[in-house]
Coordinates of C-alpha atoms (C1' of nucleotides) in Angstrom, one line a residue:
Chain A
X1300 CA -36.5 16.3 -9.1
X1301 CA -34.3 13.4 -8.3
X1302 CA -35.9 10.6 -6.6
X1303 CA -34.6 10.9 -3.0
X1304 CA -37.6 9.1 -1.8
X1305 CA -36.0 6.9 0.9
X1306 CA -38.4 5.8 3.5
X1307 CA -37.9 3.9 6.7
X1308 CA -38.6 0.2 7.0
X1309 CA -38.2 -2.7 4.7
X1310 CA -37.1 -2.1 1.1
X1311 CA -39.4 -2.2 -1.8
X1312 CA -38.9 -5.6 -3.4
X1313 CA -37.2 -5.9 -6.7
X1314 CA -34.0 -4.2 -7.9
X1315 CA -34.0 -2.0 -4.9
X1316 CA -33.2 -4.8 -2.6
X1317 CA -29.8 -4.4 -0.9
X1318 CA -27.6 -7.4 -1.0
X1319 CA -24.1 -8.0 0.1
X1320 CA -23.4 -8.8 -3.5
X1321 CA -24.8 -5.5 -4.6
X1322 CA -22.9 -3.6 -1.9
X1323 CA -19.6 -5.1 -2.9
X1324 CA -20.1 -4.7 -6.7
X1325 CA -21.0 -1.0 -6.2
X1326 CA -18.0 -0.5 -4.0
X1327 CA -15.7 -2.3 -6.6
X1328 CA -17.1 0.0 -9.4
X1329 CA -16.6 3.0 -7.2
X1330 CA -13.0 2.1 -6.4
X1331 CA -12.2 1.5 -10.0
X1332 CA -13.7 4.8 -10.9
X1333 CA -12.6 7.1 -8.0
X1334 CA -9.9 5.3 -6.1
X1335 CA -9.5 4.4 -2.4
X1336 CA -9.0 7.9 -1.1
X1337 CA -12.6 8.8 -2.2
X1338 CA -14.4 5.8 -0.9
X1339 CA -16.4 6.3 2.3
X1340 CA -19.3 4.4 3.7
X1341 CA -21.4 7.5 3.3
X1342 CA -20.5 8.1 -0.3
X1343 CA -21.1 4.4 -1.1
X1344 CA -24.5 4.6 0.7
X1345 CA -25.4 7.6 -1.5
X1346 CA -24.5 5.7 -4.6
X1347 CA -26.7 2.9 -3.4
X1348 CA -29.5 5.4 -2.6
X1349 CA -29.6 4.1 0.9
X1350 CA -29.0 5.2 4.5
X1351 CA -25.3 4.9 5.5
X1352 CA -26.1 2.4 8.2
X1353 CA -27.9 0.0 5.8
X1354 CA -24.6 -1.1 4.6
X1355 CA -23.6 -2.4 8.0
X1356 CA -26.3 -5.0 7.8
X1357 CA -24.4 -6.7 4.9
X1358 CA -20.8 -6.0 5.9
X1359 CA -19.4 -5.6 9.3
X1360 CA -17.4 -2.4 8.6
X1361 CA -15.1 -0.6 6.2
X1362 CA -12.3 -3.1 6.5
X1363 CA -14.6 -6.0 5.8
X1364 CA -16.1 -4.1 2.9
X1365 CA -12.6 -3.7 1.3
X1366 CA -11.8 -7.4 2.0
X1367 CA -15.0 -8.4 0.3
X1368 CA -14.1 -6.2 -2.7
X1369 CA -10.7 -7.8 -3.0
X1370 CA -12.3 -11.2 -2.9
X1371 CA -14.6 -10.1 -5.7
X1372 CA -11.6 -9.0 -7.7
X1373 CA -9.8 -12.2 -7.2
X1374 CA -12.8 -14.1 -8.4
X1375 CA -12.1 -12.5 -11.8
X1376 CA -8.7 -14.1 -12.0
X1377 CA -8.6 -16.5 -14.9
X1378 CA -5.8 -18.9 -14.4
X1379 CA -4.8 -21.2 -17.3
X1380 CA -6.6 -24.4 -16.7
X1381 CA -4.4 -26.8 -18.6
X1382 CA -1.0 -27.6 -17.2
X1383 CA 0.8 -28.7 -20.3
X1384 CA 3.9 -27.5 -22.2
X1385 CA 7.1 -26.1 -20.9
X1386 CA 7.0 -25.1 -17.2
X1387 CA 8.3 -21.7 -18.3
X1388 CA 5.3 -21.1 -20.5
X1389 CA 3.0 -22.3 -17.7
X1390 CA 4.4 -19.8 -15.3
X1391 CA 4.3 -17.1 -18.0
X1392 CA 0.6 -17.5 -18.4
X1393 CA -0.1 -17.5 -14.7
X1394 CA 2.0 -14.4 -14.3
X1395 CA 0.2 -12.7 -17.2
X1396 CA -3.1 -13.6 -15.7
X1397 CA -2.1 -12.0 -12.4
X1398 CA -0.8 -8.9 -14.1
X1399 CA -3.9 -8.6 -16.1
X1400 CA -6.0 -8.7 -13.0
X1401 CA -3.9 -6.0 -11.4
X1402 CA -4.0 -3.9 -14.6
X1403 CA -7.8 -4.2 -14.7
X1404 CA -8.1 -2.7 -11.2
X1405 CA -5.1 -0.5 -10.5
X1406 CA -6.8 1.2 -7.6
X1407 CA -7.2 -2.1 -5.9
X1408 CA -3.6 -3.3 -6.2
X1409 CA -2.6 -1.7 -3.0
X1410 CA -5.2 -3.7 -1.1
X1411 CA -4.4 -6.8 -3.0
X1412 CA -0.7 -6.6 -2.1
X1413 CA -1.4 -5.4 1.4
X1414 CA -4.4 -7.3 2.8
X1415 CA -3.1 -10.2 5.0
X1416 CA -6.1 -12.2 4.0
X1417 CA -4.9 -12.3 0.5
X1418 CA -1.9 -14.5 1.1
X1419 CA -3.8 -16.8 3.4
X1420 CA -6.7 -17.6 1.2
X1421 CA -7.2 -15.7 -2.0
X1422 CA -3.8 -16.2 -3.6
X1423 CA -3.7 -19.9 -2.8
X1424 CA -4.9 -20.9 -6.3
X1425 CA -2.1 -18.8 -7.7
X1426 CA 0.5 -20.5 -5.5
X1427 CA -0.9 -23.9 -6.3
X1428 CA -0.7 -23.3 -10.0
X1429 CA 2.9 -22.1 -9.7
X1430 CA 3.9 -25.0 -7.6
X1431 CA 2.2 -27.5 -9.9
X1432 CA 4.1 -26.0 -12.9
X1433 CA 7.4 -26.3 -11.1
X1434 CA 6.8 -29.8 -9.8
X1435 CA 5.7 -31.0 -13.2
X1436 CA 9.2 -30.1 -14.4
X1437 CA 10.9 -32.0 -11.5
X1438 CA 12.3 -28.9 -10.0
X1439 CA 13.5 -29.6 -6.4
X1440 CA 11.1 -28.7 -3.7
X1441 CA 13.5 -26.3 -2.0
X1442 CA 14.0 -24.4 -5.2
X1443 CA 10.3 -24.5 -6.0
X1444 CA 9.5 -23.0 -2.6
X1445 CA 11.8 -20.1 -3.0
X1446 CA 10.9 -19.7 -6.6
X1447 CA 7.2 -19.3 -5.9
X1448 CA 7.9 -16.8 -3.1
X1449 CA 10.1 -14.8 -5.5
X1450 CA 7.5 -14.9 -8.2
X1451 CA 4.8 -13.6 -5.9
X1452 CA 7.0 -10.9 -4.5
X1453 CA 7.9 -9.9 -8.1
X1454 CA 4.3 -9.9 -9.2
X1455 CA 3.2 -7.8 -6.3
X1456 CA 6.1 -5.4 -6.6
X1457 CA 5.6 -5.0 -10.3
X1458 CA 1.9 -4.5 -10.0
X1459 CA 2.3 -1.9 -7.2
X1460 CA 4.9 0.0 -9.3
X1461 CA 2.7 -0.1 -12.3
X1462 CA -0.4 1.0 -10.4
X1463 CA 1.3 4.0 -8.7
X1464 CA 2.6 5.2 -12.0
X1465 CA 6.3 4.5 -11.4
X1466 CA 6.3 2.8 -14.7
X1467 CA 5.1 5.8 -16.7
X1468 CA 4.3 5.6 -20.3
X1469 CA 6.4 6.8 -23.2
X1470 CA 6.1 10.5 -23.0
X1471 CA 6.8 10.8 -19.3
X1472 CA 9.7 8.4 -19.6
X1473 CA 11.2 10.5 -22.3
X1474 CA 10.9 13.5 -20.0
X1475 CA 12.7 11.6 -17.3
X1476 CA 15.4 10.6 -19.7
X1477 CA 16.1 14.2 -20.6
X1478 CA 16.2 15.2 -17.0
X1479 CA 18.7 12.5 -16.4
X1480 CA 21.0 13.8 -19.1
X1481 CA 20.9 17.4 -18.1
X1482 CA 20.9 17.4 -14.4
X1483 CA 22.0 14.1 -13.0
X1484 CA 24.7 13.0 -15.4
X1485 CA 27.4 13.6 -12.9
X1486 CA 25.6 12.5 -9.8
X1487 CA 24.3 9.2 -11.2
X1488 CA 26.7 8.2 -14.0
X1489 CA 25.8 4.5 -14.1
X1490 CA 22.1 5.3 -14.4
X1491 CA 22.8 7.8 -17.1
X1492 CA 24.9 5.3 -19.0
X1493 CA 22.2 2.7 -18.9
X1494 CA 19.5 5.1 -19.9
X1495 CA 21.5 6.2 -22.9
X1496 CA 22.0 2.7 -24.1
X1497 CA 18.5 1.2 -23.5
X1498 CA 16.2 1.1 -26.5
X1499 CA 12.6 2.2 -26.4
X1500 CA 11.2 -1.3 -27.0
X1501 CA 13.1 -2.5 -23.9
X1502 CA 11.1 0.0 -21.8
X1503 CA 7.9 -1.5 -23.1
X1504 CA 8.8 -5.2 -22.7
X1505 CA 9.7 -4.7 -19.1
X1506 CA 7.4 -7.3 -17.5
X1507 CA 8.4 -10.2 -19.7
X1508 CA 12.0 -9.3 -19.5
X1509 CA 11.9 -9.3 -15.7
X1510 CA 10.0 -12.5 -15.7
X1511 CA 12.5 -14.1 -18.0
X1512 CA 15.3 -13.3 -15.6
X1513 CA 13.4 -15.0 -12.8
X1514 CA 12.7 -18.1 -15.0
X1515 CA 16.4 -18.3 -16.0
X1516 CA 17.4 -18.1 -12.4
X1517 CA 15.0 -20.9 -11.5
X1518 CA 16.3 -23.1 -14.3
X1519 CA 20.0 -22.8 -13.3
X1520 CA 19.3 -23.6 -9.7
X1521 CA 17.4 -26.7 -10.7
X1522 CA 19.9 -29.5 -11.4
X1523 CA 18.8 -32.2 -13.7
X1524 CA 16.1 -30.2 -15.4
X1525 CA 15.5 -29.2 -19.1
Chain B
X799 CA -2.1 18.9 36.3
X800 CA -0.5 18.4 32.9
X801 CA 1.0 21.5 31.4
X802 CA -1.6 22.3 28.7
X803 CA -0.4 25.9 28.8
X804 CA -0.6 26.7 25.1
X805 CA -1.0 30.4 24.4
X806 CA -1.5 32.3 21.2
X807 CA 1.3 34.1 19.5
X808 CA 5.0 33.3 19.0
X809 CA 6.5 30.2 20.6
X810 CA 8.7 30.4 23.7
X811 CA 12.2 30.1 22.4
X812 CA 14.3 27.0 23.1
X813 CA 13.2 23.4 22.8
X814 CA 9.6 24.4 22.3
X815 CA 10.3 25.8 18.9
X816 CA 8.4 24.0 16.2
X817 CA 10.5 23.1 13.2
X818 CA 9.8 21.1 10.0
X819 CA 12.5 18.7 11.3
X820 CA 10.8 18.3 14.6
X821 CA 7.4 17.8 13.0
X822 CA 8.7 15.1 10.7
X823 CA 10.7 13.3 13.4
X824 CA 7.7 13.2 15.7
X825 CA 5.5 11.9 12.9
X826 CA 8.1 9.2 12.0
X827 CA 8.3 8.1 15.7
X828 CA 4.5 8.1 15.8
X829 CA 4.2 6.0 12.7
X830 CA 6.7 3.5 13.9
X831 CA 4.9 3.3 17.2
X832 CA 1.2 3.3 16.2
X833 CA 1.0 2.9 12.4
X834 CA -0.6 4.8 9.6
X835 CA -4.2 4.2 10.5
X836 CA -3.7 6.1 13.8
X837 CA -1.8 9.1 12.4
X838 CA -3.8 12.3 12.2
X839 CA -2.8 15.9 12.0
X840 CA -4.7 16.4 15.3
X841 CA -3.0 13.6 17.1
X842 CA 0.3 14.7 15.9
X843 CA -0.4 18.2 17.1
X844 CA -1.3 16.9 20.5
X845 CA 2.0 15.0 20.6
X846 CA 3.8 18.2 19.7
X847 CA 1.8 20.1 22.3
X848 CA 0.7 22.5 19.7
X849 CA -2.5 23.6 17.9
X850 CA -3.4 21.4 14.9
X851 CA -2.9 24.3 12.6
X852 CA 0.6 25.1 13.7
X853 CA 1.8 22.0 11.7
X854 CA 0.5 23.5 8.4
X855 CA 3.1 26.2 8.7
X856 CA 5.9 23.7 8.3
X857 CA 4.2 21.2 6.0
X858 CA 1.6 21.9 3.3
X859 CA -0.7 19.1 4.3
X860 CA -1.0 15.4 5.3
X861 CA 0.3 14.1 2.0
X862 CA 3.4 16.3 2.2
X863 CA 3.8 15.3 5.8
X864 CA 4.0 11.6 4.9
X865 CA 6.3 12.4 1.9
X866 CA 8.6 14.2 4.3
X867 CA 8.6 11.3 6.7
X868 CA 9.5 8.9 3.9
X869 CA 12.3 11.2 2.9
X870 CA 13.6 11.1 6.5
X871 CA 13.4 7.3 6.5
X872 CA 15.4 7.1 3.2
X873 CA 18.0 9.3 4.7
X874 CA 18.7 6.4 7.1
X875 CA 19.6 4.1 4.2
X876 CA 23.2 3.1 4.5
X877 CA 24.4 1.8 1.1
X878 CA 27.8 0.1 1.0
X879 CA 30.2 2.8 -0.1
X880 CA 32.9 0.6 -1.7
X881 CA 32.1 -1.0 -5.0
X882 CA 34.6 -3.8 -4.9
X883 CA 34.4 -7.6 -5.1
X884 CA 32.0 -9.8 -7.0
X885 CA 29.1 -7.9 -8.4
X886 CA 26.8 -10.5 -6.8
X887 CA 28.1 -9.5 -3.3
X888 CA 27.8 -5.8 -4.1
X889 CA 24.1 -6.4 -5.0
X890 CA 23.6 -8.5 -1.9
X891 CA 24.8 -5.7 0.4
X892 CA 22.6 -3.2 -1.4
X893 CA 19.6 -5.5 -1.1
X894 CA 20.3 -6.1 2.6
X895 CA 20.6 -2.4 3.3
X896 CA 17.2 -1.9 1.6
X897 CA 15.6 -4.7 3.5
X898 CA 17.1 -3.5 6.8
X899 CA 15.6 -0.1 6.2
X900 CA 12.2 -1.6 5.5
X901 CA 12.5 -3.9 8.6
X902 CA 13.4 -0.9 10.8
X903 CA 10.1 0.9 9.8
X904 CA 7.5 -1.7 8.9
X905 CA 4.7 0.7 9.1
X906 CA 6.3 2.9 6.5
X907 CA 6.9 0.3 3.9
X908 CA 3.5 0.8 2.4
X909 CA 4.3 4.5 1.8
X910 CA 7.8 3.6 0.6
X911 CA 6.5 1.2 -2.0
X912 CA 3.6 3.4 -3.0
X913 CA 4.6 7.0 -3.0
X914 CA 5.4 8.1 -6.6
X915 CA 8.0 10.5 -5.4
X916 CA 10.0 7.6 -4.1
X917 CA 10.9 6.2 -7.5
X918 CA 11.6 9.6 -8.9
X919 CA 14.1 10.9 -6.4
X920 CA 14.6 8.9 -3.2
X921 CA 15.4 5.6 -4.7
X922 CA 17.8 7.0 -7.3
X923 CA 20.9 6.2 -5.1
X924 CA 19.7 2.6 -4.8
X925 CA 19.3 2.4 -8.5
X926 CA 22.6 4.0 -9.1
X927 CA 24.4 1.6 -6.8
X928 CA 22.7 -1.4 -8.5
X929 CA 23.6 -0.1 -12.0
X930 CA 27.1 0.6 -11.0
X931 CA 27.5 -3.0 -9.6
X932 CA 26.2 -4.5 -12.9
X933 CA 28.2 -2.2 -15.1
X934 CA 31.4 -3.0 -13.2
X935 CA 30.8 -6.6 -14.2
X936 CA 30.3 -5.8 -17.9
X937 CA 26.8 -6.9 -17.8
X938 CA 25.0 -5.7 -21.0
X939 CA 23.0 -2.5 -20.6
X940 CA 19.7 -4.1 -21.6
X941 CA 20.1 -6.9 -19.1
X942 CA 21.2 -4.5 -16.4
X943 CA 18.2 -2.3 -17.1
X944 CA 15.7 -5.2 -16.6
X945 CA 17.8 -6.6 -13.8
X946 CA 17.5 -3.4 -11.7
X947 CA 13.8 -3.2 -12.4
X948 CA 13.4 -6.7 -11.2
X949 CA 15.5 -6.2 -8.2
X950 CA 13.5 -3.2 -7.2
X951 CA 10.2 -5.0 -7.7
X952 CA 11.4 -7.9 -5.7
X953 CA 12.7 -5.7 -2.9
X954 CA 9.4 -3.8 -2.7
X955 CA 7.3 -6.9 -3.0
X956 CA 9.3 -8.7 -0.3
X957 CA 9.3 -5.8 2.0
X958 CA 5.6 -5.3 1.6
X959 CA 4.9 -9.0 2.3
X960 CA 7.1 -9.0 5.4
X961 CA 5.6 -5.8 6.7
X962 CA 2.0 -7.1 6.4
X963 CA 2.9 -10.3 8.1
X964 CA 2.5 -12.5 5.1
X965 CA 5.8 -14.0 6.1
X966 CA 4.9 -14.9 9.6
X967 CA 7.3 -16.3 12.0
X968 CA 7.9 -19.9 13.0
X969 CA 4.9 -20.6 15.1
X970 CA 2.3 -19.2 12.8
X971 CA 4.0 -20.9 9.9
X972 CA 3.7 -24.2 11.7
X973 CA 0.0 -23.5 12.2
X974 CA -0.5 -22.9 8.6
X975 CA 1.4 -26.1 7.7
X976 CA -0.9 -28.1 9.8
X977 CA -3.9 -26.4 8.3
X978 CA -2.6 -27.3 4.9
X979 CA -2.2 -31.0 5.8
X980 CA -5.7 -31.3 7.3
X981 CA -7.9 -29.3 5.2
X982 CA -6.3 -28.4 1.9
X983 CA -4.5 -31.6 1.0
X984 CA -6.9 -32.5 -1.8
X985 CA -7.6 -29.0 -3.0
X986 CA -4.0 -27.9 -3.2
X987 CA -1.9 -31.0 -3.7
X988 CA 1.2 -29.3 -5.1
X989 CA 1.3 -26.8 -2.3
X990 CA 1.0 -29.5 0.2
X991 CA 3.7 -31.6 -1.4
X992 CA 6.1 -28.6 -1.3
X993 CA 5.3 -27.7 2.3
X994 CA 5.9 -31.3 3.4
X995 CA 9.3 -31.3 1.8
X996 CA 10.6 -27.9 2.8
X997 CA 12.8 -27.7 5.8
X998 CA 12.5 -25.1 8.6
X999 CA 15.8 -23.4 7.7
X1000 CA 14.5 -22.8 4.2
X1001 CA 11.6 -20.9 5.7
X1002 CA 14.1 -18.6 7.5
X1003 CA 16.6 -18.1 4.7
X1004 CA 13.9 -16.9 2.3
X1005 CA 15.2 -13.5 1.4
X1006 CA 18.7 -14.6 0.5
X1007 CA 17.3 -17.6 -1.4
X1008 CA 15.0 -15.4 -3.5
X1009 CA 17.8 -13.0 -4.1
X1010 CA 20.1 -15.8 -5.2
X1011 CA 17.6 -16.9 -7.8
X1012 CA 17.5 -13.3 -9.2
X1013 CA 21.3 -13.2 -9.2
X1014 CA 21.6 -16.5 -11.0
X1015 CA 19.1 -15.3 -13.6
X1016 CA 21.1 -12.2 -14.2
X1017 CA 24.3 -14.1 -14.6
X1018 CA 22.9 -16.6 -17.2
X1019 CA 21.4 -13.8 -19.3
X1020 CA 24.7 -12.0 -19.4
X1021 CA 26.9 -13.5 -22.0
X1022 CA 30.7 -13.2 -21.5
X1023 CA 30.5 -12.6 -17.8
X1024 CA 32.1 -14.4 -14.8
Chain C
dA367 C1' 6.8 35.1 11.4
dC368 C1' 4.6 31.8 13.8
dC369 C1' 0.9 30.1 16.4
dT370 C1' -4.2 29.9 17.9
dG371 C1' -9.3 29.1 17.6
dA372 C1' -13.4 28.8 15.6
dA373 C1' -15.7 27.0 11.8
dC374 C1' -16.8 23.9 7.6
dA375 C1' -17.5 19.9 5.5
dC376 C1' -16.7 15.8 6.1
dC377 C1' -15.6 10.8 8.4
dG378 C1' -16.8 5.5 10.7
dT379 C1' -19.7 3.5 13.8
dT380 C1' -23.2 2.8 18.0
dC381 C1' -27.7 2.6 19.4
dA382 C1' -32.6 3.2 19.5
dA383 C1' -36.1 3.3 16.8
dG384 C1' -39.3 2.4 12.8
dT385 C1' -42.1 -1.1 9.5
Chain D
dA1499 C1' -35.3 -8.9 8.9
dC1500 C1' -33.9 -4.9 7.1
dC1501 C1' -33.6 -0.1 6.9
dT1502 C1' -33.6 4.8 9.0
dG1503 C1' -32.0 8.8 11.8
dA1504 C1' -30.0 11.0 15.3
dA1505 C1' -25.9 11.2 17.8
dC1506 C1' -20.8 10.6 19.2
dA1507 C1' -16.3 11.1 18.6
dC1508 C1' -13.5 11.9 15.4
dC1509 C1' -11.2 13.8 10.7
dG1510 C1' -8.3 17.6 7.2
dT1511 C1' -8.2 22.1 6.1
dT1512 C1' -9.6 27.4 5.4
dC1513 C1' -9.7 31.7 7.3
dA1514 C1' -9.4 35.4 10.4
dA1515 C1' -7.4 36.6 14.1
dG1516 C1' -3.7 37.2 17.9
dT1517 C1' 1.4 38.5 19.5

DNA sequence: ACCTGAACACCGTTCAAGT
DNA sequence: ACCTGAACACCGTTCAAGT
């Protein structure tokens, strides 16, 4: 019944034409849907209704495929285009944009934080925006340098934690809390003490609270700055 | 020539006995040597001079194997046992211990920062030590909670960056710097400005500088604390 | 109880064709 | 130029044996 009518030779013109773009878009959708464990050249080919080897004409291999997908994802990053207002707010919007991108593609976060190509080329606009914000506030270069490195490490670390479910939602958190009270009270007293005193809204506002700590640190280490 | 004398049935007693411990230790050594891409149940079996399926008697599958290896790695973590002195120094030694562990097993960092089991069980001693340090300084629970989350995100983000070579050593850095001057000066002016002004020793002292920013942030957000 | 060996359902990729 | 198809050298894992 299903049209498995693949024939050798050139493709029929029109929507059936295989492009690098179409290969990457399909791979991105697949990864979002099924995750990296499930992605294979052969499954992707089946999705494209094409012989497995057809893909290799548009992408040199699986690694290059994933690199291309990451590139496609980074193209979705919408950095704030105006650099006005407090530097803290500038950095907040950049950080939020980065986090939103990661949250939109949780299955890709691991490649985003892992691929060496990312730091070299793709994340340069992010770095530039962060540097620009800090320089606009006359923050010393040395501080700015370390601050940007810290921000990137924090963003990647947070995104990775969020994507692997370390930051579980309310119900699971509650379960963990109970577990802490019962079983681990004596083994991990400080942890228990903190968990007892932390309110639910603090669990939710985690990202902004962590970011605020970073921003506060940058501010104190920047003499002569508002 | 080589002794490929595997026979069916029970193992010869003595050093040939396959244990979960021996399986995991061999896998850890293999991962340190060749990395995660190269690890397969079959290669590991060959290393152990054993049929591939023998491994499954000590470990339920590949995922469990890796989880076990990560557990083994975390057992190497040497947290400072005395909680005295400034809370900043306490946190510094915990952070250094974590970083040293990651640096000792760069190929495992990805599993360490990725495995959901890690946060739930293995990193609890790290969290506890961090919480204890902060509580000993009377830092408010809400701040302590976010501070520990930030520290963990930073540590994972930094370790991941270091392990994937994003923080390259001197020579490669220098190459990147030149590239920035030549090609990207107009596209990324703020980045170029920073790179021009940052000294070489700042590139080296990155970890401690980032950590200092975090510590400064925690301190300012903790009213009534030294 | 612990290990083997064949078998199953997959992989990524090379290479020689087809149109 | 672009796609196919067979083939190669691998995978993880199940299942039925062996001792």
